[in-house]
């Protein structure tokens, strides 16, 4: 499947759950993916899940991965012992998935004009999403957010079920995020609830 062929995506802020689900769908669709993971365990798990189409780095190594620089103490992992077959990321990316605006803002210079940003944390303020969308409109960069709620998570306790009568899964949030990033080409500044009908836009 090559739905996302020639796409270069950066997924930052979360390497488990929703972030990993987004990265997996991108890889399955033929994209090159750079994913951040905070712990060694998360990085090893992400590498095992994503294979050679992804590069997994610590959050502090993102800048180096995007500029081609190397720095001491910056863990960069691909597949295989040395990660040599992971894709190189020098230059910009056209898709950025970040948990929040403060995570995304330092990366704005690396997003290609005409690209897309999707925020994935449950709490993006609609006004903040619209403000960033307005700020980046001159570059043709669309900014949208998914607002997940009632999503299954390992170790989570019982929660009231939403009107749809079940908990959602990270994969469902990933599909919504990818729709906003790649198919909703005339949409910017929007916040899409993915919560089984519990909340309102």
Short mmCIF file of C-alpha atoms in Angstrom, two decimals:
data_model
loop_
_atom_site.label_atom_id
_atom_site.label_comp_id
_atom_site.label_asym_id
_atom_site.label_seq_id
_atom_site.Cartn_x
_atom_site.Cartn_y
_atom_site.Cartn_z
CA UNK A 1 0.00 0.00 0.00
CA UNK A 2 1.44 3.37 -0.99
CA UNK A 3 -1.20 5.82 0.24
CA UNK A 4 1.46 7.91 1.97
CA UNK A 5 4.36 7.28 -0.41
CA UNK A 6 6.89 10.13 -0.54
CA UNK A 7 5.46 11.57 2.67
CA UNK A 8 7.96 12.47 5.38
CA UNK A 9 6.33 12.51 8.79
CA UNK A 10 7.49 13.46 12.26
CA UNK A 11 5.59 12.09 15.28
CA UNK A 12 6.60 13.68 18.57
CA UNK A 13 5.38 13.76 22.13
CA UNK A 14 4.22 10.18 22.57
CA UNK A 15 5.69 6.89 21.34
CA UNK A 16 2.98 4.66 22.76
CA UNK A 17 -0.73 4.54 22.16
CA UNK A 18 -1.90 7.19 19.70
CA UNK A 19 1.56 8.31 18.53
CA UNK A 20 2.64 4.77 17.75
CA UNK A 21 -0.69 4.02 16.03
CA UNK A 22 -0.21 7.06 13.77
CA UNK A 23 3.37 6.03 12.96
CA UNK A 24 2.28 2.47 12.14
CA UNK A 25 -0.41 3.61 9.69
CA UNK A 26 2.05 5.98 8.03
CA UNK A 27 4.66 3.23 7.64
CA UNK A 28 2.06 0.81 6.29
CA UNK A 29 1.11 3.47 3.75
CA UNK A 30 4.67 3.93 2.50
CA UNK A 31 5.73 7.06 4.42
CA UNK A 32 9.14 7.70 5.95
CA UNK A 33 8.64 8.32 9.65
CA UNK A 34 10.70 9.90 12.40
CA UNK A 35 9.29 9.09 15.86
CA UNK A 36 10.44 10.25 19.27
CA UNK A 37 10.49 7.93 22.27
CA UNK A 38 11.63 8.93 25.73
CA UNK A 39 12.83 5.65 27.24
CA UNK A 40 15.01 2.87 25.92
CA UNK A 41 12.13 0.44 26.37
CA UNK A 42 9.78 2.64 24.32
CA UNK A 43 12.41 3.03 21.60
CA UNK A 44 13.02 -0.71 21.36
CA UNK A 45 9.27 -1.42 21.22
CA UNK A 46 8.71 1.23 18.53
CA UNK A 47 11.56 -0.15 16.39
CA UNK A 48 10.10 -3.66 16.67
CA UNK A 49 6.65 -2.39 15.65
CA UNK A 50 7.69 -0.07 12.82
CA UNK A 51 10.60 -1.77 11.05
CA UNK A 52 13.00 -0.14 8.63
CA UNK A 53 10.69 2.59 7.29
CA UNK A 54 10.95 4.46 10.59
CA UNK A 55 13.68 6.09 12.58
CA UNK A 56 13.24 6.31 16.35
CA UNK A 57 15.12 8.95 18.34
CA UNK A 58 15.11 10.50 21.79
CA UNK A 59 13.29 13.85 21.98
CA UNK A 60 16.64 15.63 22.34
CA UNK A 61 17.88 14.11 19.07
CA UNK A 62 15.07 15.36 16.80
CA UNK A 63 16.94 18.49 15.70
CA UNK A 64 20.04 16.47 14.87
CA UNK A 65 18.01 13.93 12.91
CA UNK A 66 16.39 16.71 10.86
CA UNK A 67 19.59 18.61 10.18
CA UNK A 68 21.91 15.64 9.69
CA UNK A 69 24.08 16.62 12.65
CA UNK A 70 25.16 14.18 15.31
CA UNK A 71 25.59 14.94 18.97
CA UNK A 72 26.97 13.13 21.96
CA UNK A 73 24.42 11.27 23.99
CA UNK A 74 21.67 11.48 21.39
CA UNK A 75 20.19 8.03 20.95
CA UNK A 76 19.17 7.25 17.40
CA UNK A 77 17.72 3.86 16.67
CA UNK A 78 16.56 2.19 13.48
CA UNK A 79 16.23 -1.48 12.70
CA UNK A 80 19.21 -3.75 13.11
CA UNK A 81 21.99 -3.28 15.66
CA UNK A 82 23.20 0.06 14.36
CA UNK A 83 20.03 1.37 12.76
CA UNK A 84 21.83 1.79 9.44
CA UNK A 85 18.80 0.93 7.34
CA UNK A 86 16.55 3.56 8.95
CA UNK A 87 15.68 6.43 6.61
CA UNK A 88 17.76 9.58 6.73
CA UNK A 89 15.90 12.75 7.69
CA UNK A 90 17.76 15.76 6.39
CA UNK A 91 15.62 18.73 5.56
CA UNK A 92 11.95 19.23 6.12
CA UNK A 93 8.96 17.06 6.84
CA UNK A 94 5.52 17.60 5.38
CA UNK A 95 3.49 16.08 8.22
CA UNK A 96 3.91 16.79 11.93
CA UNK A 97 1.92 15.01 14.62
CA UNK A 98 2.57 16.52 18.06
CA UNK A 99 0.87 16.14 21.40
CA UNK A 100 0.66 19.90 22.02
CA UNK A 101 1.49 23.30 20.57
CA UNK A 102 4.55 23.83 22.83
CA UNK A 103 5.96 20.55 21.46
CA UNK A 104 5.24 21.57 17.87
CA UNK A 105 6.40 25.19 17.95
CA UNK A 106 10.20 24.60 17.98
CA UNK A 107 9.77 22.31 14.95
CA UNK A 108 7.90 24.81 12.75
CA UNK A 109 11.03 25.76 10.74
CA UNK A 110 11.34 22.10 9.67
CA UNK A 111 7.82 21.82 8.25
CA UNK A 112 7.65 22.29 4.51
CA UNK A 113 5.34 24.93 3.10
CA UNK A 114 2.05 23.29 2.19
CA UNK A 115 2.43 20.72 4.98
CA UNK A 116 0.12 19.84 7.85
CA UNK A 117 0.23 19.74 11.65
CA UNK A 118 -2.15 17.64 13.74
CA UNK A 119 -2.22 18.00 17.52
CA UNK A 120 -3.13 14.79 19.31
CA UNK A 121 -3.50 15.51 23.05
CA UNK A 122 -7.00 15.50 24.55
CA UNK A 123 -6.85 19.14 25.60
CA UNK A 124 -5.88 21.44 22.73
CA UNK A 125 -7.66 24.75 23.26
CA UNK A 126 -9.74 25.53 20.14
CA UNK A 127 -8.61 29.18 20.24
CA UNK A 128 -4.94 28.13 20.32
CA UNK A 129 -5.45 25.76 17.38
CA UNK A 130 -7.11 28.51 15.37
CA UNK A 131 -4.38 31.01 16.29
CA UNK A 132 -1.59 28.70 15.13
CA UNK A 133 -3.54 27.91 11.97
CA UNK A 134 -3.86 31.62 11.22
CA UNK A 135 -0.15 32.14 11.92
CA UNK A 136 0.90 29.44 9.45
CA UNK A 137 -1.71 30.05 6.74
CA UNK A 138 0.68 32.22 4.72
CA UNK A 139 2.95 29.17 4.37
CA UNK A 140 0.04 26.97 3.31
CA UNK A 141 0.48 24.84 6.45
CA UNK A 142 -2.80 23.50 7.83
CA UNK A 143 -3.16 23.09 11.60
CA UNK A 144 -5.86 20.90 13.11
CA UNK A 145 -6.36 18.84 16.25
CA UNK A 146 -7.97 15.62 17.31
CA UNK A 147 -9.42 15.57 20.82
CA UNK A 148 -9.42 11.96 21.98
CA UNK A 149 -11.53 10.86 24.90
CA UNK A 150 -12.66 7.52 26.36
CA UNK A 151 -9.74 5.74 24.65
CA UNK A 152 -8.56 2.38 25.99
CA UNK A 153 -5.18 2.50 27.67
CA UNK A 154 -3.23 -0.21 29.47
CA UNK A 155 -3.80 -0.04 33.21
CA UNK A 156 -6.59 2.53 32.98
CA UNK A 157 -9.42 2.14 35.43
CA UNK A 158 -13.10 1.94 34.66
CA UNK A 159 -14.55 5.06 33.09
CA UNK A 160 -18.12 5.91 32.12
CA UNK A 161 -18.84 4.75 28.61
CA UNK A 162 -19.67 7.39 25.97
CA UNK A 163 -22.94 7.33 24.01
CA UNK A 164 -21.50 4.82 21.51
CA UNK A 165 -21.37 2.33 24.40
CA UNK A 166 -17.69 1.32 24.26
CA UNK A 167 -14.20 2.67 24.69
CA UNK A 168 -12.30 3.73 21.60
CA UNK A 169 -8.86 2.51 20.59
CA UNK A 170 -5.72 4.39 19.55
CA UNK A 171 -6.13 3.17 15.97
CA UNK A 172 -9.42 5.10 15.67
CA UNK A 173 -7.73 8.31 16.80
CA UNK A 174 -4.88 7.65 14.35
CA UNK A 175 -7.34 7.35 11.44
CA UNK A 176 -8.93 10.68 12.35
CA UNK A 177 -5.52 12.37 12.70
CA UNK A 178 -4.36 11.06 9.33
CA UNK A 179 -7.60 12.20 7.70
CA UNK A 180 -6.98 15.74 8.97
CA UNK A 181 -3.34 15.61 7.88
CA UNK A 182 -3.70 14.19 4.39
CA UNK A 183 -7.29 14.33 3.14
CA UNK A 184 -8.96 17.35 4.76
CA UNK A 185 -7.08 19.69 2.44
CA UNK A 186 -9.49 22.63 2.87
CA UNK A 187 -9.66 22.38 6.66
CA UNK A 188 -7.52 24.32 9.11
CA UNK A 189 -8.04 25.50 12.67
CA UNK A 190 -10.44 22.65 13.42
CA UNK A 191 -10.66 20.47 16.52
CA UNK A 192 -12.23 17.04 15.91
CA UNK A 193 -13.53 15.15 18.97
CA UNK A 194 -12.80 11.42 18.82
CA UNK A 195 -14.62 10.41 21.96
CA UNK A 196 -17.62 8.26 21.10
CA UNK A 197 -19.99 11.22 21.36
CA UNK A 198 -19.05 12.21 24.92
CA UNK A 199 -17.98 15.77 24.18
CA UNK A 200 -18.74 18.54 21.77
CA UNK A 201 -16.56 20.23 19.15
#
